[in-house]
Amino acid sequence: MRVLNIETKGYLGKKIKVAGWVNSRRDHGKIVFLDLRDKSGVLQVVAHSKIAEGIKEEDVLEVEGEVKERPKEMINPKLETGNVELKAEKIKILVKSQKLPFDIKSLKLSLPKLLDFRPLTLRNEKQRAIFRVQREIIDSFRKTMKNLGFFEFEAPTIVASATEGGAEVFHVDYFDKDAYLAQSPQLYKQILVSVFERVFTVCKAFRAEPSITTRHLTEYISLDCEMGFIESWEDLMETCEIVVKNIFSDVERNCKKELEMWGAKIPEIKGKIPRLKLREAQEIILKRTGKDKRENPDLDPEDEREICNYAKEKFNCELVFITHFPTSKRPFYTFEDPENSEYTLSFDLLFRGLEIVTGGQRINDYKYLVKKMKRFKLDPKNFKYYLQAFKYGMPPEGGFAIGAERITKQILGLENIREASLFPRDLQRVDIRLKKKK
Amino acid sequence: MRVLNIETKGYLGKKIKVAGWVNSRRDHGKIVFLDLRDKSGVLQVVAHSKIAEGIKEEDVLEVEGEVKERPKEMINPKLETGNVELKAEKIKILVKSQKLPFDIKSLKLSLPKLLDFRPLTLRNEKQRAIFRVQREIIDSFRKTMKNLGFFEFEAPTIVASATEGGAEVFHVDYFDKDAYLAQSPQLYKQILVSVFERVFTVCKAFRAEPSITTRHLTEYISLDCEMGFIESWEDLMETCEIVVKNIFSDVERNCKKELEMWGAKIPEIKGKIPRLKLREAQEIILKRTGKDKRENPDLDPEDEREICNYAKEKFNCELVFITHFPTSKRPFYTFEDPENSEYTLSFDLLFRGLEIVTGGQRINDYKYLVKKMKRFKLDPKNFKYYLQAFKYGMPPEGGFAIGAERITKQILGLENIREASLFPRDLQRVDIRLKKKK
């Protein structure tokens, strides 16, 4: 039976079998050192040149031999298996690799090249680390949600109409009919509040974002939840805080090696995450930069960075909630502030200069929801299906969504969101760079 | 703080607050009995008619009162909270429901109506039970995969070309370019074997199935996995057996109530699931039915039922593996049987007359894969991205995929696969029945 590289430490003096890819080969006369990589890490294999003949990088091997302690001067403290090595007795080449187009151990590629060669560049240790961190983020979200009594569901991808505005939606040829890709699971998670009260989903969301930015993907992973029977919209921000803090502590605990590789530090959050109303934030920005953005309906990327700088200086916190966005600029279902109906009970969470969460309370009263649709020039007839959930009793509710790639990017300090997606899709790329339609 | 209905048993003699929907109302003079439904179950609320005035079915309430033991003759053994009731002191109507179009406690609707009113019919206890069972199935799959060292990833939805054949693929208008919806995560999970060795995903797969059947959805949940460094293709069937057996035992253990509601029984599997080659199965069908299908490349639905009957009679097993499908009818990447290259090392798993799993070993040799593509009239240039994973060393590997809705349907004995999807999509329906393009 095969032993994983990481487990070899437990087999000192024993004969075992390992398997993996040749990470590197170093020849010392009759002795050859092969670094063998498997999913668990790298192991040094020592072989006689005779049985290592012709073996090159990325060849896939099965090696049988004895696990030995390394001589003291040969111990490699950087490697988890650094105090052992495998003395090879038999090497079987499972499959040969062709010559590599570049060194995958120390990638020095532009982003387009990194993505053109994605199947290969993902073999790089630092690249894999990104997705181990992302896995931890998603798993942590799922765990917290379940602990809080949320029911998981798989949200639909194909939808019958553009839910949150028409422009940035992808059209699907659905037999002889029209359909679209879901911009969010919003309407479905709301419907399911009337069934399961608290629901969450790890799903794909799609935006036909027509510009190239470092923060947008056309297909992204949304960590979405919705909760009924809230007593106040503050319940939502509190739940969001719990989720985000757990993500940070889980990543810190379980991804030490990965964080170290990227020189990344998990933010410390002492007490509550500070909260600022949009208009307060804009006043602060005016004071700090002289730029008057007090009429804007949202923060732009520059504002997000500035207000995060402020929060860091003022509250020593790398996160800040921005609340009370204007009613006219939030989707029709957003709950209005009873104290001032020009603003909504909505929030964004910014982290190191980037919005990573958006959420808010929703309108749960059927008649008011219909009225609001009309005010937004939407035809309630087109929402008959969704409206059933409200017509027959929907409790006070709200929710939020976390962008999985965005929080990954911000934790690791990546420059571009594409680096935080295994197979990023954008205006020009779906794996390969697409050609225009003929 | 609100207490869930199911928890009230622990609050005997205490004053608490509950919340939920009015499942039913029964008037007995000055006393009103309200069955209050929340996500955990139903609780009987006893109220004076004065404070229950105007309360109707599906109104959303918050009720404060004291938890009391029911008089012996009033105990309802069918209800988990059947030995307690809440004596209401204060009732707050959070939101009113409109008059219901039908009784949601005992649905007597045709399938189209059931789906037209999905947001409402999901409130029915038996309907919710389907998705609690499905949740358990998906969670069980995830748990087993993780325990076996598989790495979870989120598979892409938008893809650049039709992977497994052209006809049944949905086209997406991708800016000024063409894209498609993934028919499966096949190529991505293979790519990731060269990165993480063992991977799995809970993802959506899309088939533009142009006919209406009881077993097809256009969007379905695929439980997909792929494993590298297999020693034989039997490793795949063994892993599949572990996964499926765990699903059965987890559902049996954690969904007792739900199984009871549907009168459903988990199959017993003693020892190994029987295995038959396709050609053997066809010989058996010929003997049993007189129908000669020995030239067919696959089993049709009738065959699947017949061979399951046979397996039940002969092996007392409700599941059976069918193996060795013809090379010409399986996708290009399927590994051929070294003993007879006309057949492949592939398998389907049938359960109570329906295929619920498909899998097999894949070609991992680069040159042979390219050759096979050409033989299948596919242009390797179009697969350059995918082929990187093979060009630079791919270990022997294979995998399988379970249809989540199908296994749900078969466990519960549902008549139509649409019942096993929260929001089923088919030729005519995406929530609502779609209209033809103008």
Short mmCIF file of C-alpha atoms in Angstrom, two decimals, chain A residues 2 4 17 19-21 37-40 58 60-62 94-101 115-120 122-123 128 131-132 135 138-139 142 146 148-160 170-179 181 188 191-198 202 204 206-210 218-219 221 228-229 231 364-367 385-386 388-396 422-423 425-432 434-437, chain B residues 2 4 17 19-21 37-40 58 60-62 94-101 115-120 122-123 128 131-132 135 138-139 142 146 148-160 170-179 181 188 191-198 202 204 206-210 218-219 221 228-229 231 364-367 385-386 388-396 422-423 425-432 434-437:
data_model
loop_
_atom_site.label_atom_id
_atom_site.label_comp_id
_atom_site.label_asym_id
_atom_site.label_seq_id
_atom_site.Cartn_x
_atom_site.Cartn_y
_atom_site.Cartn_z
CA ARG A 2 1.17 3.46 -0.86
CA LEU A 4 1.90 9.58 1.54
CA LYS A 17 6.05 2.47 -1.33
CA ALA A 19 4.26 7.76 -5.45
CA GLY A 20 4.24 11.21 -7.01
CA TRP A 21 5.79 13.64 -9.45
CA ARG A 37 6.04 15.63 -4.81
CA ASP A 38 2.64 14.27 -3.87
CA LYS A 39 -0.47 16.01 -2.58
CA SER A 40 0.88 16.00 0.96
CA GLU A 58 7.24 15.80 -13.64
CA VAL A 60 5.22 10.19 -12.34
CA LEU A 61 6.94 7.54 -10.22
CA GLU A 62 6.23 4.77 -7.81
CA LEU A 94 4.19 5.22 -14.16
CA VAL A 95 4.17 7.82 -16.90
CA LYS A 96 6.72 10.16 -18.54
CA SER A 97 6.40 13.93 -18.73
CA GLN A 98 7.35 15.96 -21.76
CA LYS A 99 9.88 18.77 -21.34
CA LEU A 100 8.46 21.58 -19.23
CA PRO A 101 7.93 24.99 -20.88
CA LEU A 115 -3.64 31.42 -16.62
CA ASP A 116 -2.85 30.13 -20.13
CA PHE A 117 -0.93 27.33 -18.43
CA ARG A 118 -3.31 26.92 -15.51
CA PRO A 119 -3.34 23.09 -15.47
CA LEU A 120 0.42 23.21 -15.11
CA LEU A 122 -1.54 24.91 -10.34
CA ARG A 123 1.10 22.29 -9.56
CA ARG A 128 -2.02 25.29 -4.60
CA PHE A 131 -6.94 27.08 -3.01
CA ARG A 132 -6.23 25.35 0.27
CA ARG A 135 -11.24 25.68 0.77
CA ILE A 138 -15.74 27.90 2.28
CA ASP A 139 -15.66 25.05 4.79
CA ARG A 142 -20.50 26.07 5.90
CA LYS A 146 -24.79 24.80 10.14
CA LEU A 148 -26.31 28.51 13.60
CA GLY A 149 -29.14 26.30 12.33
CA PHE A 150 -29.06 27.34 8.67
CA PHE A 151 -30.24 24.78 6.10
CA GLU A 152 -28.00 24.34 3.06
CA PHE A 153 -29.49 24.28 -0.43
CA GLU A 154 -28.13 24.19 -3.98
CA ALA A 155 -29.28 27.36 -5.73
CA PRO A 156 -30.47 27.30 -9.36
CA THR A 157 -28.15 28.53 -12.09
CA ILE A 158 -30.54 28.88 -15.01
CA VAL A 159 -33.24 31.46 -14.30
CA ALA A 160 -36.23 32.77 -16.22
CA PHE A 170 -25.84 36.42 -19.51
CA HIS A 171 -28.43 35.13 -21.92
CA VAL A 172 -28.85 31.37 -22.47
CA ASP A 173 -30.44 29.82 -25.56
CA TYR A 174 -32.93 27.59 -23.78
CA PHE A 175 -34.40 25.42 -26.52
CA ASP A 176 -36.75 27.78 -28.35
CA LYS A 177 -37.03 29.98 -25.26
CA ASP A 178 -35.03 32.59 -23.39
CA ALA A 179 -33.28 32.01 -20.10
CA LEU A 181 -27.65 32.83 -15.71
CA TYR A 188 -34.50 31.64 -4.12
CA ILE A 191 -38.38 31.91 -1.00
CA LEU A 192 -36.72 29.26 1.13
CA VAL A 193 -36.86 31.42 4.26
CA SER A 194 -40.60 30.75 4.15
CA VAL A 195 -39.79 27.03 4.15
CA PHE A 196 -36.67 26.49 6.28
CA GLU A 197 -36.40 29.89 8.06
CA ARG A 198 -32.63 30.05 7.80
CA VAL A 202 -22.37 27.91 -1.69
CA LYS A 204 -22.05 30.22 -8.51
CA PHE A 206 -22.72 35.28 -12.87
CA ARG A 207 -22.16 38.87 -13.94
CA ALA A 208 -21.66 39.94 -17.51
CA GLU A 209 -19.22 42.56 -16.27
CA PRO A 210 -18.15 44.31 -19.47
CA THR A 218 -17.87 36.79 -14.72
CA GLU A 219 -18.39 33.58 -12.69
CA ILE A 221 -18.35 31.67 -5.81
CA GLY A 228 -36.01 34.76 8.91
CA PHE A 229 -37.47 35.90 12.22
CA GLU A 231 -35.64 41.01 15.48
CA ASN A 364 -41.29 41.04 3.85
CA ASP A 365 -44.71 42.68 3.51
CA TYR A 366 -46.39 41.49 0.32
CA LYS A 367 -48.31 44.64 -0.52
CA TYR A 385 -43.65 32.91 -8.61
CA TYR A 386 -41.38 34.71 -6.14
CA GLN A 388 -46.06 33.56 -3.56
CA ALA A 389 -43.58 33.37 -0.69
CA PHE A 390 -44.69 36.81 0.49
CA LYS A 391 -48.40 36.56 -0.25
CA TYR A 392 -48.76 33.71 2.22
CA GLY A 393 -46.76 34.97 5.17
CA MET A 394 -43.05 35.84 5.16
CA PRO A 395 -41.45 36.69 8.52
CA PRO A 396 -39.09 39.67 8.92
CA LEU A 422 -8.99 27.98 -10.03
CA PHE A 423 -10.36 28.57 -13.52
CA ARG A 425 -13.61 33.57 -16.37
CA ASP A 426 -13.63 37.16 -17.58
CA LEU A 427 -14.54 39.30 -20.58
CA GLN A 428 -11.90 37.61 -22.71
CA ARG A 429 -11.09 34.32 -21.09
CA VAL A 430 -12.85 31.02 -20.44
CA ASP A 431 -9.77 28.85 -19.78
CA ILE A 432 -8.42 29.91 -23.14
CA LEU A 434 -11.86 33.27 -26.60
CA LYS A 435 -12.19 34.27 -30.20
CA LYS A 436 -14.92 36.55 -31.44
CA LYS A 437 -17.99 34.98 -32.98
CA ARG B 2 -37.14 32.65 20.77
CA LEU B 4 -37.80 26.45 18.61
CA LYS B 17 -41.51 32.85 23.19
CA ALA B 19 -42.61 31.94 16.41
CA GLY B 20 -43.83 30.40 13.19
CA TRP B 21 -46.66 29.92 10.74
CA ARG B 37 -45.22 25.39 12.45
CA ASP B 38 -41.58 26.36 12.48
CA LYS B 39 -38.55 24.78 10.84
CA SER B 40 -38.24 22.25 13.65
CA GLU B 58 -50.11 30.78 7.31
CA VAL B 60 -46.81 34.46 10.91
CA LEU B 61 -46.99 34.74 14.69
CA GLU B 62 -44.85 35.34 17.70
CA LEU B 94 -45.82 39.50 12.54
CA VAL B 95 -47.43 39.35 9.13
CA LYS B 96 -50.78 38.25 7.66
CA SER B 97 -51.21 35.65 4.95
CA GLN B 98 -53.70 35.92 2.15
CA LYS B 99 -56.26 33.16 1.67
CA LEU B 100 -54.57 29.94 0.55
CA PRO B 101 -55.37 28.55 -2.91
CA LEU B 115 -44.36 22.99 -9.30
CA ASP B 116 -46.34 26.07 -10.36
CA PHE B 117 -46.86 26.74 -6.66
CA ARG B 118 -43.43 25.54 -5.56
CA PRO B 119 -42.73 28.37 -3.08
CA LEU B 120 -45.93 27.40 -1.32
CA LEU B 122 -42.44 23.38 -0.25
CA ARG B 123 -44.02 24.39 3.06
CA ARG B 128 -39.64 19.48 2.95
CA PHE B 131 -34.91 17.95 0.66
CA ARG B 132 -33.82 16.99 4.16
CA ARG B 135 -29.23 17.26 2.14
CA ILE B 138 -24.97 15.41 -0.27
CA ASP B 139 -23.47 15.88 3.20
CA ARG B 142 -18.88 15.21 1.17
CA LYS B 146 -13.03 14.14 2.85
CA LEU B 148 -10.83 9.39 1.98
CA GLY B 149 -8.50 12.35 1.40
CA PHE B 150 -10.30 13.93 -1.56
CA PHE B 151 -9.92 17.70 -2.02
CA GLU B 152 -13.14 19.61 -2.71
CA PHE B 153 -13.29 22.18 -5.49
CA GLU B 154 -15.99 24.31 -7.09
CA ALA B 155 -16.27 23.28 -10.74
CA PRO B 156 -16.74 25.88 -13.49
CA THR B 157 -20.18 26.35 -15.04
CA ILE B 158 -19.35 28.39 -18.12
CA VAL B 159 -17.10 26.48 -20.50
CA ALA B 160 -15.49 27.25 -23.83
CA PHE B 170 -26.74 24.92 -23.83
CA HIS B 171 -25.24 27.87 -25.64
CA VAL B 172 -24.48 31.11 -23.73
CA ASP B 173 -24.11 34.52 -25.34
CA TYR B 174 -20.77 35.44 -23.85
CA PHE B 175 -20.27 39.08 -24.80
CA ASP B 176 -19.36 38.90 -28.50
CA LYS B 177 -18.17 35.32 -28.08
CA ASP B 178 -19.60 31.82 -27.73
CA ALA B 179 -19.65 29.83 -24.54
CA LEU B 181 -22.89 25.42 -19.90
CA TYR B 188 -11.65 19.96 -14.71
CA ILE B 191 -6.93 18.37 -14.59
CA LEU B 192 -7.04 18.67 -10.82
CA VAL B 193 -5.95 15.07 -10.29
CA SER B 194 -2.56 16.27 -11.53
CA VAL B 195 -2.64 18.91 -8.77
CA PHE B 196 -4.41 17.38 -5.75
CA GLU B 197 -4.47 13.65 -6.72
CA ARG B 198 -7.97 13.09 -5.38
CA VAL B 202 -20.77 19.10 -5.60
CA LYS B 204 -24.37 21.74 -11.28
CA PHE B 206 -26.48 20.93 -17.59
CA ARG B 207 -28.04 18.86 -20.33
CA ALA B 208 -30.20 20.30 -23.07
CA GLU B 209 -32.29 17.13 -22.96
CA PRO B 210 -34.90 17.73 -25.64
CA THR B 218 -31.83 20.19 -17.66
CA GLU B 219 -29.95 21.35 -14.53
CA ILE B 221 -26.73 18.30 -8.93
CA GLY B 228 -5.28 9.45 -9.16
CA PHE B 229 -2.76 6.68 -8.47
CA GLU B 231 -3.88 0.45 -8.93
CA ASN B 364 -3.81 8.95 -18.69
CA ASP B 365 -1.20 8.54 -21.43
CA TYR B 366 -0.86 11.78 -23.41
CA LYS B 367 -0.06 10.31 -26.78
CA TYR B 385 -5.67 23.47 -22.29
CA TYR B 386 -6.93 20.14 -20.93
CA GLN B 388 -1.48 20.12 -20.55
CA ALA B 389 -2.43 17.98 -17.57
CA PHE B 390 -1.51 14.84 -19.51
CA LYS B 391 1.49 16.13 -21.41
CA TYR B 392 3.37 16.71 -18.16
CA GLY B 393 2.61 13.54 -16.25
CA MET B 394 -0.81 12.24 -15.25
CA PRO B 395 -0.94 9.17 -13.01
CA PRO B 396 -3.38 6.29 -13.67
CA LEU B 422 -36.23 22.19 -5.22
CA PHE B 423 -36.62 24.23 -8.38
CA ARG B 425 -35.79 22.92 -14.80
CA ASP B 426 -36.89 21.04 -17.89
CA LEU B 427 -37.72 21.54 -21.54
CA GLN B 428 -40.69 23.75 -20.68
CA ARG B 429 -40.15 25.00 -17.18
CA VAL B 430 -37.76 27.33 -15.39
CA ASP B 431 -39.84 27.99 -12.27
CA ILE B 432 -42.67 29.14 -14.50
CA LEU B 434 -41.65 29.46 -20.30
CA LYS B 435 -43.07 31.11 -23.37
CA LYS B 436 -41.55 30.68 -26.79
CA LYS B 437 -39.21 33.35 -28.05
#
